[in-house]
């Protein structure tokens, strides 16, 4: 016999990975805890779910290419939450690791790609010979990095910028040639403003426990060897799926019982009392989409600026704090070639995951990923797929170029850096205006203030708050679902739920 209790009605605004995962965990945890069933409605303004997770298959005479518009992978070892979700959805057999036999990363130095020294781990060198032989860091820069072993640990618990932390411990050259280009692909942030505690708290913990990044990374290597990881083939640090990251979205859509409505924009929230809300919507054609939805709880899994506009009347103090959270705009251009570009011009012998472009190089692009080397099944045999990153705090003017100017600029950079002048089989441009949250110094305090000002029955979750990557969004979704159910259960005991 089915559950005859009054269901809990939750509306999730936003159908990206954060919103879909929130709906999934609401259903799963309600069932596991014996709560009444959850009827979850996910409202997405765009004509598709998934947000920035978007995979496109392009068919050419050379064969099939798989192009990622947003994230091409997720961190699996240090942040296991996306991997755990994939397994819950039955996608374990679809997981795809990186081609680690080709795991080489280059850094552009004076216009020339230079390999990142073998053994660089968490920004610190763990192998002496490769580090000393590398031309990437000057002799004085290497000496300065070595002083990390002698510099006292910071006693203050206050936040600081990533730039200040790296310069303090390892020197300015380490920031320019290693830290800033390595981390820009994740955060697209200005290192002078980027919050250490909100983005890389592990660095502070390494300093606190070991007094040195070098000592901390060496201890981590010894621990891994003692556990046998050094003798066996370690699993890939980054994972994707055979048919791209959008498989995770499709898995959620297939498994969730939520009513996912696309092309449905939320235009207002009206409080009904006792933590219940009416969610007002309109269709993509700006015509009414029926009556508003009544919800026992509302989760806003949308950009902070959208949440601010929806809460402007009902919670003006929270809206003001949300509106103050910064974002930046980024984009990518994918270029496909019908041959192996590692045999062409200056690219000859350059075979690896990609080339990082430090801000000091003053280029209109930020990085080049060699997608067809990083992952299998991204390009036909003998063909190549490159992805070029632009925008953010490092090349904001590139965002202003029209498509023709952008492709011309990107192809010029690919020629200057890699010597590839060939006409691509096709190119794909993806732009994400204001799509990258910026975690400035003190970010976690600002988020705590936002959460403290939210009205009863409303939660926020996703990349603007406590982690920008796919695993962090999944972790936040699971935590948000737990908080929502805890409050609904408490209200139910008081007799006010769905009253």
Coordinates of C-alpha atoms in Angstrom, one line a residue:
X1 CA 0.0 0.0 0.0
X2 CA 1.4 3.4 -0.9
X3 CA 2.3 6.2 1.5
X4 CA -0.9 8.1 2.3
X5 CA 0.7 10.9 4.2
X6 CA 0.5 14.5 2.9
X7 CA 3.6 14.9 0.7
X8 CA 6.2 17.6 1.2
X9 CA 6.2 20.0 -1.7
X10 CA 9.6 21.6 -2.6
X11 CA 10.3 23.9 -5.5
X12 CA 13.9 24.1 -6.7
X13 CA 14.6 27.1 -8.8
X14 CA 17.4 26.3 -11.3
X15 CA 18.0 23.1 -13.3
X16 CA 21.8 23.0 -13.3
X17 CA 23.8 20.3 -11.5
X18 CA 23.1 22.0 -8.1
X19 CA 19.3 22.1 -8.6
X20 CA 19.0 18.6 -10.0
X21 CA 21.3 17.1 -7.3
X22 CA 19.3 18.9 -4.6
X23 CA 16.1 17.3 -5.9
X24 CA 17.7 13.9 -6.0
X25 CA 18.9 14.1 -2.4
X26 CA 15.6 15.5 -1.2
X27 CA 13.8 12.4 -2.6
X28 CA 16.5 10.0 -1.4
X29 CA 17.0 11.3 2.1
X30 CA 13.2 11.7 2.7
X31 CA 12.7 8.1 1.8
X32 CA 15.6 6.9 3.9
X33 CA 14.5 8.8 7.0
X34 CA 10.9 7.8 7.0
X35 CA 9.6 11.3 6.2
X36 CA 6.5 11.8 4.0
X37 CA 7.3 11.6 0.3
X38 CA 8.7 14.7 -1.3
X39 CA 7.1 16.1 -4.5
X40 CA 9.9 18.2 -6.0
X41 CA 9.4 20.6 -8.9
X42 CA 12.6 21.9 -10.6
X43 CA 12.1 25.1 -12.7
X44 CA 14.7 26.0 -15.3
X45 CA 14.5 29.2 -17.4
X46 CA 16.6 27.8 -20.2
X47 CA 15.3 25.4 -22.8
X48 CA 17.4 22.6 -21.3
X49 CA 18.6 21.3 -17.9
X50 CA 22.2 21.1 -17.0
X51 CA 23.4 24.7 -16.8
X52 CA 27.1 24.9 -17.8
X53 CA 27.3 21.2 -18.1
X54 CA 26.8 20.7 -21.8
X55 CA 28.3 18.2 -24.2
X56 CA 28.0 18.5 -28.0
X57 CA 28.7 15.7 -30.5
X58 CA 29.8 17.0 -33.8
X59 CA 29.9 14.8 -36.9
X60 CA 32.4 15.5 -39.6
X61 CA 33.8 13.6 -42.6
X62 CA 36.8 12.7 -40.4
X63 CA 34.5 11.2 -37.8
X64 CA 32.8 12.2 -34.5
X65 CA 34.1 14.8 -32.1
X66 CA 32.9 15.3 -28.5
X67 CA 33.0 18.9 -27.4
X68 CA 32.5 20.2 -23.9
X69 CA 31.0 23.6 -23.4
X70 CA 31.7 23.8 -19.6
X71 CA 33.5 21.5 -17.3
X72 CA 35.2 18.5 -19.0
X73 CA 35.8 16.5 -15.9
X74 CA 35.6 16.5 -12.1
X75 CA 38.0 16.0 -9.2
X76 CA 37.5 12.4 -7.9
X77 CA 40.1 11.8 -5.2
X78 CA 40.3 14.8 -3.0
X79 CA 36.6 15.7 -3.6
X80 CA 34.7 12.5 -4.0
X81 CA 31.1 13.8 -4.0
X82 CA 30.5 13.8 -7.8
X83 CA 31.9 10.3 -8.1
X84 CA 29.6 9.1 -5.3
X85 CA 26.6 10.6 -7.1
X86 CA 27.6 9.0 -10.3
X87 CA 27.7 5.6 -8.5
X88 CA 24.4 6.2 -6.9
X89 CA 22.9 6.8 -10.4
X90 CA 24.4 3.6 -11.7
X91 CA 27.0 5.3 -13.9
X92 CA 30.0 3.6 -12.5
X93 CA 30.6 1.7 -15.8
X94 CA 30.4 5.0 -17.8
X95 CA 33.3 6.7 -15.9
X96 CA 36.3 7.6 -18.0
X97 CA 39.7 8.5 -16.5
X98 CA 42.3 10.8 -18.1
X99 CA 45.0 9.4 -20.3
X100 CA 47.6 9.6 -17.5
X101 CA 50.4 8.2 -19.7
X102 CA 50.2 11.6 -21.5
X103 CA 49.8 13.6 -18.3
X104 CA 52.1 16.5 -19.1
X105 CA 51.3 20.1 -18.6
X106 CA 53.1 23.0 -20.2
X107 CA 53.4 26.6 -19.0
X108 CA 54.0 29.4 -21.5
X109 CA 57.3 31.2 -20.6
X110 CA 58.4 34.1 -22.8
X111 CA 56.2 32.7 -25.6
X112 CA 57.5 29.2 -25.4
X113 CA 55.7 26.1 -23.9
X114 CA 57.9 24.7 -21.0
X115 CA 56.9 21.5 -19.2
X116 CA 55.8 21.9 -15.7
X117 CA 58.5 20.1 -13.7
X118 CA 57.7 16.5 -12.7
X119 CA 56.9 16.2 -9.1
X120 CA 55.1 19.6 -8.6
X121 CA 52.4 18.7 -6.1
X122 CA 50.0 21.2 -4.5
X123 CA 52.3 24.0 -5.9
X124 CA 55.4 22.6 -4.1
X125 CA 58.3 20.6 -5.7
X126 CA 58.6 17.0 -4.4
X127 CA 61.3 15.8 -6.8
X128 CA 64.6 17.6 -6.6
X129 CA 66.3 16.8 -9.9
X130 CA 63.4 17.6 -12.3
X131 CA 62.8 20.9 -10.4
X132 CA 66.4 22.0 -10.4
X133 CA 66.8 21.1 -14.1
X134 CA 63.6 22.9 -15.2
X135 CA 64.0 26.2 -17.0
X136 CA 60.5 27.3 -15.9
X137 CA 61.7 28.9 -12.7
X138 CA 64.9 31.0 -12.5
X139 CA 67.7 30.1 -10.1
X140 CA 66.8 32.8 -7.7
X141 CA 63.1 31.8 -8.0
X142 CA 64.1 28.2 -7.0
X143 CA 66.1 29.4 -4.0
X144 CA 63.1 31.6 -3.0
X145 CA 60.7 28.6 -3.2
X146 CA 63.1 26.6 -1.1
X147 CA 62.9 29.2 1.7
X148 CA 59.4 27.8 2.3
X149 CA 61.2 25.3 4.5
X150 CA 62.5 28.1 6.8
X151 CA 59.7 30.7 6.8
X152 CA 57.7 30.5 10.0
X153 CA 54.0 29.5 9.8
X154 CA 51.3 32.2 10.0
X155 CA 49.6 32.2 13.3
X156 CA 46.6 34.3 12.4
X157 CA 43.4 32.5 11.5
X158 CA 42.1 35.4 9.4
X159 CA 41.5 35.0 5.7
X160 CA 44.1 36.2 3.1
X161 CA 44.4 36.2 -0.6
X162 CA 45.8 33.3 -2.5
X163 CA 48.4 35.7 -4.0
X164 CA 49.6 36.8 -0.6
X165 CA 49.8 33.3 0.7
X166 CA 51.8 31.9 -2.2
X167 CA 54.1 35.0 -2.3
X168 CA 54.6 34.7 1.5
X169 CA 55.5 31.0 1.4
X170 CA 57.0 30.4 -2.1
X171 CA 57.8 33.8 -3.7
X172 CA 56.3 35.9 -6.5
X173 CA 57.8 33.8 -9.3
X174 CA 56.0 30.7 -8.0
X175 CA 52.8 32.6 -8.0
X176 CA 53.3 33.8 -11.6
X177 CA 54.6 30.6 -13.2
X178 CA 52.9 27.9 -11.2
X179 CA 50.1 28.8 -8.8
X180 CA 48.2 31.4 -10.8
X181 CA 48.1 29.6 -14.1
X182 CA 47.4 26.2 -12.5
X183 CA 44.4 27.5 -10.5
X184 CA 43.0 30.0 -12.9
X185 CA 41.2 27.2 -14.8
X186 CA 39.2 26.4 -11.8
X187 CA 38.5 29.8 -10.2
X188 CA 39.1 32.3 -13.0
X189 CA 40.0 34.7 -10.2
X190 CA 42.4 37.5 -9.5
X191 CA 44.9 35.9 -7.1
X192 CA 45.3 39.2 -5.3
X193 CA 41.6 39.1 -4.4
X194 CA 40.9 35.4 -4.2
X195 CA 40.0 34.1 -0.7
X196 CA 42.3 31.4 0.5
X197 CA 39.9 30.0 3.1
X198 CA 37.0 29.8 0.6
X199 CA 38.9 28.2 -2.2
X200 CA 42.0 26.4 -1.0
X201 CA 41.7 26.0 2.8
X202 CA 43.9 22.9 2.5
X203 CA 46.9 25.2 1.9
X204 CA 46.3 26.9 5.3
X205 CA 45.9 23.5 7.0
X206 CA 49.2 22.3 5.4
X207 CA 51.0 25.3 6.7
X208 CA 49.4 25.0 10.2
X209 CA 50.3 21.3 10.5
X210 CA 53.7 21.1 8.8
X211 CA 54.9 24.7 8.8
X212 CA 55.8 24.4 5.1
X213 CA 54.1 23.4 1.9
X214 CA 57.2 21.4 0.8
X215 CA 57.2 19.4 4.0
X216 CA 53.5 18.9 3.8
X217 CA 53.6 17.5 0.2
X218 CA 56.6 15.3 1.0
X219 CA 54.7 13.9 3.9
X220 CA 51.7 13.2 1.7
X221 CA 53.9 11.4 -0.8
X222 CA 55.4 9.2 2.0
X223 CA 52.0 8.4 3.3
X224 CA 50.7 7.4 -0.2
X225 CA 53.7 5.2 -0.7
X226 CA 53.2 3.6 2.7
X227 CA 49.6 2.8 1.8
X228 CA 50.7 1.1 -1.4
X229 CA 49.6 3.9 -3.8
X230 CA 53.1 4.3 -5.0
X231 CA 53.4 0.6 -6.0
X232 CA 50.0 0.3 -7.8
X233 CA 48.6 2.3 -10.6
X234 CA 46.7 5.2 -8.9
X235 CA 43.2 6.0 -10.2
X236 CA 42.9 9.2 -12.2
X237 CA 42.6 12.3 -10.2
X238 CA 40.1 13.7 -12.7
X239 CA 37.2 11.7 -14.2
X240 CA 34.6 12.3 -16.9
X241 CA 32.2 10.0 -18.7
X242 CA 32.5 8.1 -22.0
X243 CA 30.0 10.4 -23.7
X244 CA 31.0 13.6 -21.7
X245 CA 30.1 15.3 -18.5
X246 CA 26.5 15.7 -19.6
X247 CA 26.0 12.0 -18.8
X248 CA 25.8 13.0 -15.2
X249 CA 22.9 15.4 -16.0
X250 CA 21.1 12.7 -18.1
X251 CA 21.6 10.3 -15.2
X252 CA 19.9 12.6 -12.8
X253 CA 17.0 13.4 -15.2
X254 CA 16.5 9.7 -15.7
X255 CA 16.6 8.6 -12.1
X256 CA 14.9 11.5 -10.3
X257 CA 11.1 11.6 -9.7
X258 CA 11.1 15.4 -9.7
X259 CA 9.0 17.2 -12.2
X260 CA 11.7 19.1 -14.2
X261 CA 10.2 22.0 -16.2
X262 CA 12.4 23.8 -18.7
X263 CA 11.6 27.1 -20.4
X264 CA 10.0 28.1 -17.1
X265 CA 11.3 31.3 -15.6
X266 CA 10.6 32.2 -12.0
X267 CA 9.5 35.9 -11.7
X268 CA 8.6 36.2 -8.0
X269 CA 8.3 34.7 -4.6
X270 CA 5.3 35.5 -2.3
X271 CA 5.4 34.4 1.3
X272 CA 2.3 32.7 2.5
X273 CA 3.3 32.4 6.2
X274 CA 4.6 29.5 8.3
X275 CA 7.5 29.2 5.9
X276 CA 5.4 28.4 2.8
X277 CA 5.8 30.2 -0.5
X278 CA 4.0 30.8 -3.7
X279 CA 6.4 30.6 -6.7
X280 CA 5.3 32.7 -9.7
X281 CA 6.5 31.7 -13.1
X282 CA 6.3 32.6 -16.7
X283 CA 7.1 30.6 -19.9
X284 CA 9.9 31.4 -22.2
X285 CA 7.5 33.2 -24.4
X286 CA 6.6 35.5 -21.5
X287 CA 3.1 34.2 -21.3
X288 CA 1.5 33.0 -18.1
X289 CA 2.2 29.4 -17.2
X290 CA -0.8 28.7 -15.1
X291 CA -1.2 29.5 -11.4
X292 CA 1.8 29.9 -9.1
X293 CA 3.2 26.9 -7.3
X294 CA 2.7 26.6 -3.6
X295 CA 5.7 25.1 -1.8
X296 CA 6.6 24.1 1.7
X297 CA 10.2 25.1 0.9
X298 CA 12.0 26.8 -1.9
X299 CA 15.7 26.2 -2.9
X300 CA 17.3 28.8 -5.1
X301 CA 20.0 27.0 -7.1
X302 CA 20.6 29.9 -9.5
X303 CA 23.2 32.7 -9.8
X304 CA 23.3 35.0 -6.7
X305 CA 22.1 38.0 -8.8
X306 CA 18.9 36.0 -9.8
X307 CA 18.3 35.0 -6.2
X308 CA 18.7 38.7 -5.2
X309 CA 16.1 39.8 -7.7
X310 CA 13.6 37.1 -6.5
X311 CA 14.1 38.1 -2.8
X312 CA 14.1 41.8 -3.3
X313 CA 10.7 42.4 -1.7
X314 CA 10.4 39.4 0.7
X315 CA 14.0 39.6 2.1
X316 CA 15.7 42.9 1.1
X317 CA 18.6 42.5 3.4
X318 CA 19.4 39.0 2.0
X319 CA 18.9 40.4 -1.5
X320 CA 21.4 43.2 -0.9
X321 CA 24.0 40.8 0.3
X322 CA 23.4 38.4 -2.6
X323 CA 23.6 41.2 -5.1
X324 CA 27.1 42.2 -3.8
X325 CA 28.7 38.9 -4.6
X326 CA 30.9 39.4 -7.6
X327 CA 31.0 37.3 -10.8
X328 CA 33.2 37.3 -14.0
X329 CA 32.6 36.2 -17.5
X330 CA 34.4 33.5 -19.3
X331 CA 34.3 31.4 -22.5
X332 CA 35.9 28.7 -24.6
X333 CA 36.6 28.1 -28.3
X334 CA 37.0 24.5 -29.4
X335 CA 39.0 23.8 -32.6
X336 CA 38.9 20.5 -34.4
X337 CA 41.6 19.3 -36.8
X338 CA 41.5 16.2 -39.1
X339 CA 45.1 15.2 -38.2
X340 CA 47.5 14.9 -35.2
X341 CA 48.6 18.4 -34.6
X342 CA 51.5 17.2 -32.4
X343 CA 53.3 16.5 -35.7
X344 CA 52.9 20.1 -37.0
X345 CA 55.3 23.1 -36.7
X346 CA 56.1 24.3 -33.2
X347 CA 53.6 21.8 -31.8
X348 CA 55.9 18.9 -32.8
X349 CA 56.6 16.8 -29.7
X350 CA 54.1 18.9 -27.6
X351 CA 51.9 16.1 -26.4
X352 CA 50.1 16.6 -23.1
X353 CA 47.0 17.8 -21.4
X354 CA 47.5 21.4 -22.3
X355 CA 49.3 24.7 -22.0
X356 CA 48.8 27.2 -19.2
X357 CA 49.3 30.9 -20.0
X358 CA 50.4 33.0 -17.0
X359 CA 49.0 36.5 -16.8
X360 CA 52.5 37.9 -17.1
X361 CA 52.5 36.7 -20.7
X362 CA 49.8 39.3 -21.5
X363 CA 48.0 37.1 -23.9
X364 CA 44.3 37.4 -24.9
X365 CA 43.8 33.7 -23.8
X366 CA 44.2 31.9 -20.5
X367 CA 45.0 28.3 -21.5
X368 CA 44.8 25.6 -24.2
X369 CA 43.5 22.2 -23.3
X370 CA 44.4 19.3 -25.6
X371 CA 41.0 17.5 -25.2
X372 CA 41.8 14.6 -27.5
X373 CA 45.0 13.8 -25.5
X374 CA 43.5 14.4 -22.1
X375 CA 40.6 12.0 -22.7
X376 CA 40.0 9.1 -25.1
X377 CA 37.0 9.2 -27.5
X378 CA 37.0 13.0 -27.8
X379 CA 38.2 12.9 -31.5
X380 CA 38.5 10.3 -34.2
X381 CA 41.8 8.3 -34.5
X382 CA 44.5 10.5 -35.9
X383 CA 42.5 13.7 -35.4
X384 CA 42.9 16.5 -32.7
X385 CA 40.6 18.6 -30.6
X386 CA 41.8 21.7 -28.8
X387 CA 39.9 23.9 -26.4
X388 CA 41.0 27.5 -25.8
X389 CA 40.0 29.4 -22.6
X390 CA 39.5 33.2 -22.4
X391 CA 37.9 35.9 -20.2
X392 CA 37.8 36.1 -16.5
X393 CA 40.0 38.5 -14.6
X394 CA 43.0 37.8 -16.9
X395 CA 41.7 38.5 -20.4
X396 CA 38.3 40.3 -20.0
X397 CA 38.6 42.2 -23.2
X398 CA 38.5 39.0 -25.2
X399 CA 34.9 38.6 -24.0
X400 CA 34.0 41.8 -25.9
X401 CA 35.0 40.4 -29.3
X402 CA 32.4 39.3 -31.7
X403 CA 32.5 35.7 -32.9
X404 CA 34.6 36.4 -36.1
X405 CA 37.1 38.5 -34.2
X406 CA 37.3 35.9 -31.4
X407 CA 38.0 33.0 -33.7
X408 CA 40.7 35.1 -35.5
X409 CA 42.3 36.0 -32.2
X410 CA 42.2 32.5 -30.9
X411 CA 43.6 30.9 -34.1
X412 CA 46.4 33.5 -34.1
X413 CA 47.3 32.6 -30.5
X414 CA 47.3 28.8 -31.4
X415 CA 49.6 29.6 -34.3
X416 CA 52.0 31.7 -32.2
X417 CA 52.1 29.2 -29.4
X418 CA 51.8 25.9 -31.1
X419 CA 52.6 26.7 -34.8
X420 CA 49.3 25.4 -36.0
X421 CA 48.1 27.4 -39.0
X422 CA 45.7 24.7 -40.4
X423 CA 42.1 25.5 -41.1
X424 CA 40.0 23.8 -38.5
X425 CA 37.3 21.3 -39.5
X426 CA 35.0 23.4 -37.3
X427 CA 35.0 25.6 -34.2
X428 CA 32.6 25.9 -31.4
X429 CA 32.2 29.0 -29.2
X430 CA 30.7 29.0 -25.8
X431 CA 30.3 32.1 -23.7
X432 CA 29.3 32.3 -20.0
X433 CA 28.4 35.9 -19.2
X434 CA 28.7 36.5 -15.4
X435 CA 28.9 32.7 -15.1
X436 CA 31.9 32.5 -12.7
X437 CA 31.4 33.4 -9.0
X438 CA 34.3 35.3 -7.5
X439 CA 35.3 34.3 -4.0
X440 CA 37.0 37.4 -2.7
X441 CA 38.7 37.7 0.7
X442 CA 36.1 37.2 3.4
X443 CA 33.8 35.3 1.1
X444 CA 32.7 32.7 3.7
X445 CA 31.7 35.5 6.1
X446 CA 29.6 37.1 3.5
X447 CA 27.9 33.8 2.7
X448 CA 27.2 33.2 6.4
X449 CA 25.5 36.6 6.5
X450 CA 23.4 35.8 3.5
X451 CA 22.3 32.5 5.0
X452 CA 21.5 34.3 8.3
X453 CA 19.2 36.8 6.5
X454 CA 17.2 34.3 4.4
X455 CA 13.5 34.1 5.3
X456 CA 12.1 30.8 6.7
X457 CA 11.5 28.2 4.0
X458 CA 14.1 29.6 1.6
X459 CA 17.6 28.2 0.9
X460 CA 20.4 29.0 -1.5
X461 CA 22.8 26.5 -2.9
X462 CA 25.4 26.1 -5.7
X463 CA 28.6 27.6 -7.1
X464 CA 28.1 31.2 -5.7
X465 CA 28.6 30.0 -2.1
X466 CA 30.8 27.2 -0.9
X467 CA 32.7 25.7 -3.9
X468 CA 32.6 26.2 -7.7
X469 CA 33.4 22.8 -9.1
X470 CA 31.0 20.0 -9.8
X471 CA 31.9 18.0 -6.7
X472 CA 31.4 21.0 -4.5
X473 CA 28.1 21.7 -6.0
X474 CA 27.0 18.1 -5.4
X475 CA 28.2 18.3 -1.8
X476 CA 26.3 21.6 -1.2
X477 CA 23.2 20.1 -2.8
X478 CA 23.3 17.1 -0.4
X479 CA 23.8 19.4 2.6
X480 CA 21.0 21.7 1.5
X481 CA 18.6 18.8 1.1
X482 CA 19.4 17.7 4.6
X483 CA 18.7 21.2 6.1
X484 CA 15.5 21.5 4.2
X485 CA 14.2 18.1 5.4
X486 CA 15.3 18.9 9.0
X487 CA 13.2 22.1 9.0
X488 CA 10.2 20.5 7.3
X489 CA 10.3 17.6 9.8
X490 CA 10.4 20.1 12.7
X491 CA 7.5 22.0 11.3
X492 CA 5.6 18.8 10.8
X493 CA 5.9 17.9 14.4
X494 CA 4.5 21.3 15.3
X495 CA 1.4 20.7 13.1
X496 CA 2.0 23.6 10.7
X497 CA 3.3 21.6 7.7
X498 CA 1.0 21.9 4.7
X499 CA -1.6 23.3 7.0

